[in-house]
Short mmCIF file of C-alpha atoms and ligand atoms in Angstrom, two decimals:
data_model
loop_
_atom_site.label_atom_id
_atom_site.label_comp_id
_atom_site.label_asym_id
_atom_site.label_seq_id
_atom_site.Cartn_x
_atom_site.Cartn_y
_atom_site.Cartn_z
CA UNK A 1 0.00 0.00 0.00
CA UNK A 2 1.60 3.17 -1.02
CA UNK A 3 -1.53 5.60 0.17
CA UNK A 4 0.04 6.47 3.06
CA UNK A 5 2.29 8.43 0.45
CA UNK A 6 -0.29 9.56 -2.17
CA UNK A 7 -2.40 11.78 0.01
CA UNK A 8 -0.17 14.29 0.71
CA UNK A 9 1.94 13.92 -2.94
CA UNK A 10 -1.67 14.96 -4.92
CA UNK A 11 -2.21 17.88 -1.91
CA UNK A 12 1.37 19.27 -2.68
CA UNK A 13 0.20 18.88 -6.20
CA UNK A 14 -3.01 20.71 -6.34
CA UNK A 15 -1.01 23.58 -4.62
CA UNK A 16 2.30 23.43 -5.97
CA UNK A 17 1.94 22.03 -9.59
CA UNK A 18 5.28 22.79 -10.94
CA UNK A 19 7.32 21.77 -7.56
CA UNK A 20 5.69 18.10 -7.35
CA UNK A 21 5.81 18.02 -11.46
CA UNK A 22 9.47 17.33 -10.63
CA UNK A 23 9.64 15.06 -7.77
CA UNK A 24 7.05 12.82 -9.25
CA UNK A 25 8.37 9.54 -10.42
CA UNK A 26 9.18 8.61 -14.19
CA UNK A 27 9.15 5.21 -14.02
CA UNK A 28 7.47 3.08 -16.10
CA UNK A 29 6.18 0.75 -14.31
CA UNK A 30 3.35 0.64 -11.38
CA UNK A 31 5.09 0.41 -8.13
CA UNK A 32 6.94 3.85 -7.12
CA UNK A 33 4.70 5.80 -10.17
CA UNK A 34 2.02 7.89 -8.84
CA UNK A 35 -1.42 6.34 -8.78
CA UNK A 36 -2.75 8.67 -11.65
CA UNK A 37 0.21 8.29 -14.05
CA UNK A 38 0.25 4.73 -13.66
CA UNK A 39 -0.36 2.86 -17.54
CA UNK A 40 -2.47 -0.43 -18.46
CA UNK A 41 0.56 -2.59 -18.48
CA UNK A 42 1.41 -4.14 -21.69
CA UNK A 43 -0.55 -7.46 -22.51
CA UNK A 44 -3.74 -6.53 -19.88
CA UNK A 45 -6.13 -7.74 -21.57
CA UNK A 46 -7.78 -6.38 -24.67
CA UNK A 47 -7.23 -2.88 -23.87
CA UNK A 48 -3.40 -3.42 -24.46
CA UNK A 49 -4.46 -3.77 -28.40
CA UNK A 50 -2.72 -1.33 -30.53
CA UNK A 51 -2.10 2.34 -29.07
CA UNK A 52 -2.80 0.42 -25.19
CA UNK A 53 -4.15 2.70 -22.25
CA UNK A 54 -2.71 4.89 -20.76
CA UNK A 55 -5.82 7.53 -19.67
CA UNK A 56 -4.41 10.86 -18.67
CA UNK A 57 -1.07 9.68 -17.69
CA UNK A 58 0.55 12.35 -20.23
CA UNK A 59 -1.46 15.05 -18.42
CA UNK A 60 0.82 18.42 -18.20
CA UNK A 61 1.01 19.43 -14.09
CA UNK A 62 -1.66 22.20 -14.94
CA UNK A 63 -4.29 19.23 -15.97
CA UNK A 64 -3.84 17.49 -12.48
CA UNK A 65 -6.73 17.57 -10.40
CA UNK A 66 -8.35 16.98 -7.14
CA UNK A 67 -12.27 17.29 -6.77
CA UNK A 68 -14.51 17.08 -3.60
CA UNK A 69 -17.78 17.34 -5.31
CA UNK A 70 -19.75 16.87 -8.31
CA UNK A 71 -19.43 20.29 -9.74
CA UNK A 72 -15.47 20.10 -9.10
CA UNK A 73 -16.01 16.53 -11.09
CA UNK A 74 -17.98 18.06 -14.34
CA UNK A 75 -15.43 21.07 -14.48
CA UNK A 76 -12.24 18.11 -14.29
CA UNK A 77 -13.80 16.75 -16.99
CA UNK A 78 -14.35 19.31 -19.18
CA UNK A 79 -10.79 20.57 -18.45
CA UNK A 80 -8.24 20.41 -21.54
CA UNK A 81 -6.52 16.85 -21.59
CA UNK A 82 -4.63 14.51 -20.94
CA UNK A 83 -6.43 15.03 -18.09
CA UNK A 84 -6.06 13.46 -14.13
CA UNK A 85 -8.58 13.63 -11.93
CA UNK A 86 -8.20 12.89 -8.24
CA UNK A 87 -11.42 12.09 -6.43
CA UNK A 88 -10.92 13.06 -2.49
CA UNK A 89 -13.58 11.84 -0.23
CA UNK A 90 -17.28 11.06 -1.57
CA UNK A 91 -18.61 12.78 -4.57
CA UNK A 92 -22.57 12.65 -4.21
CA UNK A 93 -24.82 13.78 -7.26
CA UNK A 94 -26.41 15.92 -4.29
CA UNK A 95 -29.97 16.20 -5.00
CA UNK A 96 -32.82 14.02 -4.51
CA UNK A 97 -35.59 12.34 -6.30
CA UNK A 98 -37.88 15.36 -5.37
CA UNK A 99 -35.55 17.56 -6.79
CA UNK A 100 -36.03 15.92 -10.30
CA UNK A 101 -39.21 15.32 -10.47
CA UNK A 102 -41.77 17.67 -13.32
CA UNK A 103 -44.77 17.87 -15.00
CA UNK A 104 -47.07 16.22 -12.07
CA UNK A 105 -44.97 13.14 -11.62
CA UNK A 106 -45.62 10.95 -8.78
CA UNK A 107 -44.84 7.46 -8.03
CA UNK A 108 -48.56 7.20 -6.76
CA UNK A 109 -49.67 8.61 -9.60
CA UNK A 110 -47.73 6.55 -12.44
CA UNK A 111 -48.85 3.70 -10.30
CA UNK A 112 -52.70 4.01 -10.58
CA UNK A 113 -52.35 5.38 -14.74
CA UNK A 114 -50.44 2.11 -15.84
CA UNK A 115 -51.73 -0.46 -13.36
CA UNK A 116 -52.43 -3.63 -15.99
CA UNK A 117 -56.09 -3.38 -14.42
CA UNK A 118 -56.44 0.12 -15.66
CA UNK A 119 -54.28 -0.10 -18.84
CA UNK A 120 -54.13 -3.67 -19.24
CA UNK A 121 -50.80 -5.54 -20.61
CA UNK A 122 -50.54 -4.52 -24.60
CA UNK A 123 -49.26 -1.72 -24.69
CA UNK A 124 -45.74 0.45 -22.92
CA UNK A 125 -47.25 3.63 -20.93
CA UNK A 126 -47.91 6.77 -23.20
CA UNK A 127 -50.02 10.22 -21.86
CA UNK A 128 -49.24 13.01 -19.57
CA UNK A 129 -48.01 10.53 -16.53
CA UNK A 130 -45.39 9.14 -18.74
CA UNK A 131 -44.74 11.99 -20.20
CA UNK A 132 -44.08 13.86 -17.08
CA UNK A 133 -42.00 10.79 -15.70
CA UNK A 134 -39.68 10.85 -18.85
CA UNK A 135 -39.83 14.71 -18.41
CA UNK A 136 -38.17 13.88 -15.01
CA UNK A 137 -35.74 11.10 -15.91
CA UNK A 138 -34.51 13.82 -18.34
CA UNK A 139 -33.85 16.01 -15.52
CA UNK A 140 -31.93 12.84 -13.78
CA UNK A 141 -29.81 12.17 -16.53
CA UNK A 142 -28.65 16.13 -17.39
CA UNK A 143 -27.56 15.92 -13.64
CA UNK A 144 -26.41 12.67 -12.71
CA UNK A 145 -24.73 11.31 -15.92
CA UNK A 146 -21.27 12.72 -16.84
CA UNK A 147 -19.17 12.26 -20.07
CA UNK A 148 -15.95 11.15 -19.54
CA UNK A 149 -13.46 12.07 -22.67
CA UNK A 150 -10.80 10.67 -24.13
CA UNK A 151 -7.04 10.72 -22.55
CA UNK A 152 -8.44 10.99 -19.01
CA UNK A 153 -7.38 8.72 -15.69
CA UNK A 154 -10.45 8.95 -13.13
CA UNK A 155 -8.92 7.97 -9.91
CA UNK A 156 -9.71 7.56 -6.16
CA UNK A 157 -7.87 8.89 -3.02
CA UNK A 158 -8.08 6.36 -0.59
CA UNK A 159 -11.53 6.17 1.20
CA UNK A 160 -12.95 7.43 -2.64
CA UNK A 161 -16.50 7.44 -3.15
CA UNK A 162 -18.65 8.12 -6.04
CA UNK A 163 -22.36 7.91 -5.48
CA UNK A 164 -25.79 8.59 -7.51
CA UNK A 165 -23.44 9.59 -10.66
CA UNK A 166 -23.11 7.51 -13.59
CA UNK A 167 -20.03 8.07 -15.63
CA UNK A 168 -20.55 7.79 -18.81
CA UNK A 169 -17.57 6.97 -21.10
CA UNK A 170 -18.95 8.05 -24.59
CA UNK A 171 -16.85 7.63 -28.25
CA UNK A 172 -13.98 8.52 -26.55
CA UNK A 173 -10.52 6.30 -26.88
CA UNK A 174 -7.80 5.87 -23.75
CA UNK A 175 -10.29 6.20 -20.23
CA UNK A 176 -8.81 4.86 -17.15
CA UNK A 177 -11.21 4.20 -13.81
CA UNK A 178 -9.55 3.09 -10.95
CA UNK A 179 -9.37 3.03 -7.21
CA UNK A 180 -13.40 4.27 -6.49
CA UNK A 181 -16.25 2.55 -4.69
CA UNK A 182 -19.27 3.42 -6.77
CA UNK A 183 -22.36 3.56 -4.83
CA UNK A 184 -26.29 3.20 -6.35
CA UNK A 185 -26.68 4.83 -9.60
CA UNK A 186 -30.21 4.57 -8.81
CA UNK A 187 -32.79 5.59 -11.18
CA UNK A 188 -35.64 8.22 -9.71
CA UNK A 189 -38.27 7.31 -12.69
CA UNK A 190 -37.93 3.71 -13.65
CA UNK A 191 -40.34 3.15 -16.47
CA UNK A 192 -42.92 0.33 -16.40
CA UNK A 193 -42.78 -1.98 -19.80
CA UNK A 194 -46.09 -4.22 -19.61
CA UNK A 195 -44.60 -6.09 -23.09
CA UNK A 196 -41.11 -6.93 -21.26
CA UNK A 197 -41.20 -10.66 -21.03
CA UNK A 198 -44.23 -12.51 -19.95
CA UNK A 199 -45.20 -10.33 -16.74
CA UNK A 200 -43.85 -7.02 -17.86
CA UNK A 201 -40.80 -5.17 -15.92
CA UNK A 202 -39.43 -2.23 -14.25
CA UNK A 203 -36.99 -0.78 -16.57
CA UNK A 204 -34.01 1.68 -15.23
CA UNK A 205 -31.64 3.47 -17.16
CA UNK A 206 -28.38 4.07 -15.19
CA UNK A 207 -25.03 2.08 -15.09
CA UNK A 208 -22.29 3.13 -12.39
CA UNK A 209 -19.96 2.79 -15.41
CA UNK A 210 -21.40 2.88 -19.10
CA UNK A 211 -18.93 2.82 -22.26
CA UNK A 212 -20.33 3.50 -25.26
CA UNK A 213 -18.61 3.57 -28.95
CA UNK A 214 -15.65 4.30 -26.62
CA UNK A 215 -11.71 2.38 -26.56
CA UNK A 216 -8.92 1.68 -25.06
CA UNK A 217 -11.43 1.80 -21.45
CA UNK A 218 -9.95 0.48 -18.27
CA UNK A 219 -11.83 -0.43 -15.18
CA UNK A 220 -9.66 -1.62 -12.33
CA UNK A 221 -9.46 -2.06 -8.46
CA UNK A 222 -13.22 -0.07 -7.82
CA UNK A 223 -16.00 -1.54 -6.14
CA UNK A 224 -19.50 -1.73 -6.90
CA UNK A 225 -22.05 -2.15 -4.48
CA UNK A 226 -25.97 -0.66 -4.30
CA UNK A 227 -25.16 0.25 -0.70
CA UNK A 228 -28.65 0.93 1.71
CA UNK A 229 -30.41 0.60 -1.60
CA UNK A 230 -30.21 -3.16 -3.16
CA UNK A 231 -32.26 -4.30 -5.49
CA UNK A 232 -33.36 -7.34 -2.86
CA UNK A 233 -35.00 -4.73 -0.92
CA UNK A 234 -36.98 -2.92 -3.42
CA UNK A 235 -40.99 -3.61 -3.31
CA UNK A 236 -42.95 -5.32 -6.22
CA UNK A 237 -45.42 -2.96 -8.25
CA UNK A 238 -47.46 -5.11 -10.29
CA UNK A 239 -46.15 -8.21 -9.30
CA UNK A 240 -43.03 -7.39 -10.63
CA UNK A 241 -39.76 -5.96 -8.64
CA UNK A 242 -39.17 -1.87 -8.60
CA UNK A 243 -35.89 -1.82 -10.29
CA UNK A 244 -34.06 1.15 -9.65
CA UNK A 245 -30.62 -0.01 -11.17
CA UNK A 246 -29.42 -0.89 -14.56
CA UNK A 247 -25.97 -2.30 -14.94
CA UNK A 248 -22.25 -1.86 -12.76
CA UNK A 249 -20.11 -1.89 -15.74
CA UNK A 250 -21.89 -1.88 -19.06
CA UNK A 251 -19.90 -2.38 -22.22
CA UNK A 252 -21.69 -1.36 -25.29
CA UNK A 253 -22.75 0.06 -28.72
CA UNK A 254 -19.62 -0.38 -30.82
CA UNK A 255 -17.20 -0.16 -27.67
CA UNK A 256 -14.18 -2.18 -28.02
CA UNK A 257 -10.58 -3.00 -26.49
CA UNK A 258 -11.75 -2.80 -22.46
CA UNK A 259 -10.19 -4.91 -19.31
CA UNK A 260 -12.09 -5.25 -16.65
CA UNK A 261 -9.58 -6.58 -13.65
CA UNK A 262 -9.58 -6.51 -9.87
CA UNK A 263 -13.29 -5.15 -9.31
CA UNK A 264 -15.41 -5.86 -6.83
CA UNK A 265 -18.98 -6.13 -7.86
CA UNK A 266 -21.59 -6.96 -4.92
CA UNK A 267 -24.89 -7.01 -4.26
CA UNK A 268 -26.51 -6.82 -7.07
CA UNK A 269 -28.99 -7.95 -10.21
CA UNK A 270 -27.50 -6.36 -13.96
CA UNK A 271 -23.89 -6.35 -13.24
CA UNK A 272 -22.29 -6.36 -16.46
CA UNK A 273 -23.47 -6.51 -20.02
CA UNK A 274 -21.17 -6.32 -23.16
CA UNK A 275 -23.36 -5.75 -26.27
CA UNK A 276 -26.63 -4.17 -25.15
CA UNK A 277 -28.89 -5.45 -28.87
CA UNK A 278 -28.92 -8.48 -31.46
CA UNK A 279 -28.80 -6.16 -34.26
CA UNK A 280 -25.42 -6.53 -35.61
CA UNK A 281 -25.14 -2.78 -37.31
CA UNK A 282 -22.57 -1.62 -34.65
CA UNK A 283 -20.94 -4.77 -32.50
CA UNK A 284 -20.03 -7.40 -34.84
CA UNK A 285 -16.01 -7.79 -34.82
CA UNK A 286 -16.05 -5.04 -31.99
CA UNK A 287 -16.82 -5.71 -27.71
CA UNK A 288 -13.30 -7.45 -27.50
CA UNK A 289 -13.51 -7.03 -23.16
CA UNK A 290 -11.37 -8.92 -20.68
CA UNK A 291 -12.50 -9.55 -17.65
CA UNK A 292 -10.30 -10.64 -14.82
CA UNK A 293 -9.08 -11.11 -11.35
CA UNK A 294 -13.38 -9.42 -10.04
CA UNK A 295 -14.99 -10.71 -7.06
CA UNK A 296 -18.24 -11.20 -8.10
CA UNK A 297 -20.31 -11.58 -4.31
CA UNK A 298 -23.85 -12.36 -4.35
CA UNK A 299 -24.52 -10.58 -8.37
CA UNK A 300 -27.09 -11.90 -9.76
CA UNK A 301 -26.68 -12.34 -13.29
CA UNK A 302 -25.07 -10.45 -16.42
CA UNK A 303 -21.32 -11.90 -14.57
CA UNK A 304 -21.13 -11.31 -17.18
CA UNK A 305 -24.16 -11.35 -20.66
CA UNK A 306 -21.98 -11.22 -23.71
CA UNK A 307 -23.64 -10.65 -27.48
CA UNK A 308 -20.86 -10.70 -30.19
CA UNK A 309 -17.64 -10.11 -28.73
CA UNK A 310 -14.40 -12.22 -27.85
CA UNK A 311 -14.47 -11.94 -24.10
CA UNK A 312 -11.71 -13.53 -22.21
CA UNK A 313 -12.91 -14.25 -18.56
CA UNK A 314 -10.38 -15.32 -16.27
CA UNK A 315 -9.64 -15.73 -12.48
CA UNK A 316 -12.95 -14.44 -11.58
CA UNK A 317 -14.29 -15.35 -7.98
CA UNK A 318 -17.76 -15.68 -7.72
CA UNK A 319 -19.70 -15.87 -4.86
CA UNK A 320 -23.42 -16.76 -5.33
CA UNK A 321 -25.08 -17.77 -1.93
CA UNK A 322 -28.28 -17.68 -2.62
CA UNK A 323 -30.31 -20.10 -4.76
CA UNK A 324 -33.65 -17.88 -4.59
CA UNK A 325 -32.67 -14.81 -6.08
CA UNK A 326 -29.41 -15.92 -8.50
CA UNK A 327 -30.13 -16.15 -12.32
CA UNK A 328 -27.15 -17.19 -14.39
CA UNK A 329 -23.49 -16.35 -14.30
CA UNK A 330 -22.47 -16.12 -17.86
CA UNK A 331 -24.61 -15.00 -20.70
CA UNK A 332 -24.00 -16.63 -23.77
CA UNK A 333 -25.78 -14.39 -26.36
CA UNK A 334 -25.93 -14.08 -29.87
CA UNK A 335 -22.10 -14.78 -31.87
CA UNK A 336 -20.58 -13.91 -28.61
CA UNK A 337 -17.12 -15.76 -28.37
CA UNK A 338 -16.52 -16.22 -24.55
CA UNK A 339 -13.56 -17.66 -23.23
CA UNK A 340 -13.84 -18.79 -19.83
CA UNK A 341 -10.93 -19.69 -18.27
CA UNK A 342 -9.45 -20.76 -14.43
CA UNK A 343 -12.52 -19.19 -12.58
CA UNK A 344 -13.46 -20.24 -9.20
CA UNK A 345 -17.28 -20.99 -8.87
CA UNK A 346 -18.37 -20.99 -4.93
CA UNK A 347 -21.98 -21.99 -4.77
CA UNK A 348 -24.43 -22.65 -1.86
CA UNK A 349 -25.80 -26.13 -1.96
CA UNK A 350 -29.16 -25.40 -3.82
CA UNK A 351 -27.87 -23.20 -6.55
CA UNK A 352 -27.65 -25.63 -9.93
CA UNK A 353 -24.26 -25.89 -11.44
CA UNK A 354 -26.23 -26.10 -14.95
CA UNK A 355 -27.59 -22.92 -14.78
CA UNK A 356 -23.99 -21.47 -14.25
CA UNK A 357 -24.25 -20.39 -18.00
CA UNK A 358 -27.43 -19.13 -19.70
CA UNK A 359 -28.47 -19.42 -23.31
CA UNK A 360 -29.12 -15.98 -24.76
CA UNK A 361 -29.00 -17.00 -28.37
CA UNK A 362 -25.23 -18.32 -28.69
CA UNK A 363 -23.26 -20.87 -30.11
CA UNK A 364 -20.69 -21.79 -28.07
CA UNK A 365 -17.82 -20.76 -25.71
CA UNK A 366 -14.49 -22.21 -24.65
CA UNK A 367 -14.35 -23.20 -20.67
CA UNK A 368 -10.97 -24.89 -19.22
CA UNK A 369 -9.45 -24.80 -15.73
CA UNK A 370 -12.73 -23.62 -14.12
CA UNK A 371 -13.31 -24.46 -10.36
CA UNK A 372 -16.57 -25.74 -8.15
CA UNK A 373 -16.57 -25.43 -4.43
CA UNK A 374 -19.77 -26.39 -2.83
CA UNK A 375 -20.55 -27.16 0.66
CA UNK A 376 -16.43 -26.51 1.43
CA UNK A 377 -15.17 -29.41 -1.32
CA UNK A 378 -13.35 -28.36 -4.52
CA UNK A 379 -14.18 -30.47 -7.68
CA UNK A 380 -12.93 -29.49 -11.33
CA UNK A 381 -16.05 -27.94 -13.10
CA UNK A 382 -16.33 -28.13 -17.24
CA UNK A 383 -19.18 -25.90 -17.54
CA UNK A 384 -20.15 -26.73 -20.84
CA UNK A 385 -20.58 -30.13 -20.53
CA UNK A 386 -22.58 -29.39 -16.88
CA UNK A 387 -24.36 -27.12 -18.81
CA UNK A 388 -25.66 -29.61 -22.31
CA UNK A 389 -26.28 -32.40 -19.63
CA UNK A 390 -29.21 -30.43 -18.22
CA UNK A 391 -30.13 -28.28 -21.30
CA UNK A 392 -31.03 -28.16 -25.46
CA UNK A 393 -29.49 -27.24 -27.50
CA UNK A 394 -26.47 -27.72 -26.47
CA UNK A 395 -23.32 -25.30 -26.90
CA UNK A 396 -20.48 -25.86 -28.47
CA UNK A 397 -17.27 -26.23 -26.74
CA UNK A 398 -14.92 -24.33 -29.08
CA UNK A 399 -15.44 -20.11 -28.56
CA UNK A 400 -12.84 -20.37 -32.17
CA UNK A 401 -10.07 -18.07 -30.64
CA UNK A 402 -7.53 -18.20 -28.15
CA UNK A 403 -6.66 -15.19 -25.76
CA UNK A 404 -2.77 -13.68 -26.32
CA UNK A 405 -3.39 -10.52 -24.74
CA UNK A 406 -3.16 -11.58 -20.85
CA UNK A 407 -0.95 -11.43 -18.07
CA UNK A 408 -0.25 -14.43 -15.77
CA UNK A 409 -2.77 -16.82 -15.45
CA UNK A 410 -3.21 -17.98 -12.26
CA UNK A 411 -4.03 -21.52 -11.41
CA UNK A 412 -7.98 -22.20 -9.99
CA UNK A 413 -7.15 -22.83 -6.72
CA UNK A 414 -5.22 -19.72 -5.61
CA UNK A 415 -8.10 -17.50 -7.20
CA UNK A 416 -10.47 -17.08 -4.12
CA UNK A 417 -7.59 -16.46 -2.11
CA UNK A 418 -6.03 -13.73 -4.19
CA UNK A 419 -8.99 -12.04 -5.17
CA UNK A 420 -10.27 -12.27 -2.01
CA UNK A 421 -7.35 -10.54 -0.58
CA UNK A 422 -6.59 -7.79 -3.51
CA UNK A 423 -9.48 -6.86 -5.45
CA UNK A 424 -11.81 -3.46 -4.98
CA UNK A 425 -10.92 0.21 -4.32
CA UNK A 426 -8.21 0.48 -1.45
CA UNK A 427 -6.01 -2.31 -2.40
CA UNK A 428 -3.61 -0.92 -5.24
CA UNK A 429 0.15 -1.73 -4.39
CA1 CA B 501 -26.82 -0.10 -19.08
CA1 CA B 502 -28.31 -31.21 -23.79
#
């Protein structure tokens, strides 16, 4: 841990640019380099293709910054790059639901215009209610949803904290995100779709992290967690759960050349989707993500739901305790080419390995080296095989690629122990 260090280096910095410009470090590689100048190391995954990542590392002293709150965050990041920005302490959107809400919106309200008794099942919500609620989720999203541009490094001071903000990586090219706990991206307005699968659902538009048409993205060492405000606790409106929440990390729209390492993602349901639609217009060839080295705790599906891309996923820990409320792990969705590779799988007694993976329209995937541990034993698990035993059609076992752009591949068995011990914000060494 080197934190100790950082605090005061980035105050000296914010007051004496020029001085600390000096003393900082040149060295190339991650231990001894300040936290915000620190690279993707070469081979990490897919966003060490081509040009790499290196975020704002390049930033001149005079684009260093440090930001308290959200307005110090949108004026960061509209500041001339390379840029770093240094969050200090929790950065809070700062307003609440109330504050967003127009045009005669209430929850009661929305309620008793779209109940399926009232409006029946056929059709998605249109008149003045829904009109005022998108009114107010356009309110929400000017407020709570901040671009992030190209050649920047977002990263936390220790005890970071970014909550009811969704950054919003958006056709930009070299991003860095590391060292934050993101907390409930929580939408005020989630919209009721009646046609959304059999029983209709609760749709929510925010993502703690969404990258769109954007690349060269990496997302390392933050955590993810809904805080006081899970989706397990949220109440059922037409028989359906409220969701408030849309994805953690959400990889989409023509995005490509991402590596997702060393994340913590807890307690929640959407936690990571790469390719958000079947139409093949912007993803096909593109969504190349690696994901490795997260501690997936108690997420409930999307670990994560993959349409077209070749997604290497190793030495992830997952935790899934509860057999009531998890879905799938691995979403195997139309020409997606998942590798999955020397994960570690620890499951309560009830939850099914079969339903480990979850057809979503693909083909096939590649799965070696994986790892079961239920009820404290450790068995070798080939997930595909697990998976055709208990399901048609069946998927086939070749993803037709091989990873190259990874760094050591740990064995199985050391994975819960490692990630356990060194992923999340607060544990960069
Ligand atoms: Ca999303
Ligand atoms: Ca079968």
């Amino acid at each position: 841990m080197r934190t100790n260090a950082l605090i005061p280096a980035v105050l000296a910095l914010a007051a004496a640019a020029t001085a600390l410009a000096t003393a900082a470090p040149a060295s190339a590689g991650s231990r001894g380099t300040e936290l915000g100048r620190q690279t993707l190391p070469a081979g990490d995954g897919w966003a060490s293709a081509g040009t790499g990542t290196t975020g704002g590392a390049a930033a001149p002293a005079g684009n260093v910054h440090v930001v308290t709150d959200r307005a110090g965050l949108v004026a960061a990041l509209a500041s001339p790059g390379p840029r770093i920005v240094y969050v200090k302490g929790a950065v809070d959107a700062g307003r609440t639901c109330a504050d967003f809400a127009t045009g005669g919106y209430t929850l009661a309200g929305y309620l008793a215009a779209y109940d399926p008794a009232v409006w029946g099942r056929d059709a998605e919500p249109s008149g003045p209610l829904e009109d005022a609620r998108a009114a107010s989720a356009a309110a929400q999203t000017a407020y709570m949803k901040l671009k992030v541009p190209s050649d920047t490094t977002i990263a936390g001071l220790p005890g970071a904290v970014v909550r009811h903000i969704n950054l919003h990586v958006d056709k930009a090219d070299n991003v860095i995100i590391r060292n934050i706990r993101f907390e409930d991206a929580a939408d005020c307005f989630p919209q009721w779709d009646p046609t959304d699968g059999d029983e209709g659902n609760w749709n929510s538009l925010y993502d703690s992290i969404s990258v769109t048409g954007s690349t060269h993205v990496w997302v390392d060492h933050n955590s993810f967690t809904d805080a006081g405000n899970q989706d397990s606790a949220q109440p059922l409106y037409f028989g359906r759960p409220y969701q408030v929440h849309d994805g953690q990390v959400d990889i989409t729209s023509g995005s490509d050349f991402a590596t997702v390492s060393w994340n913590e993602f807890a307690d929640h349901d959407k936690t990571m989707l790469i390719g958000s639609t079947n139409n093949p217009a912007t993803d096909v060839g593109k969504l190349s993500v690696t994901v490795h080295h997260n501690h997936f705790s108690n997420t409930l599906q999307r670990l994560p739901r993959v349409r077209f891309g070749k997604v290497h996923v190793y030495n992830n820990y997952y935790e899934i305790p509860d057999a009531s409320t998890f879905v799938y792990a691995l979403g195997v969705g139309v020409r997606s080419q998942i590798v999955a590779q020397n994960n570690y799988f620890r499951l309560s007694r009830a939850v099914d390995p079969a339903g480990l993976l979850y057809d979503w329209g693909g083909t096939a995937l590649t799965a070696t080296g994986n790892l079961l541990r239920v009820a404290g034993k450790e068995t070798p698990i080939d997930l595909v095989a697990t998976y055709n035993a208990a399901h048609d059609p069946d998927f086939g076992p070749d993803a037709g690629w091989t990873p190259t752009l990874h760094t050591g591949i740990d064995p199985a068995s050391s994975v819960r122990r490692e990630v356990s011990r060194h992923a999340g914000a607060g544990e960069i060494s």
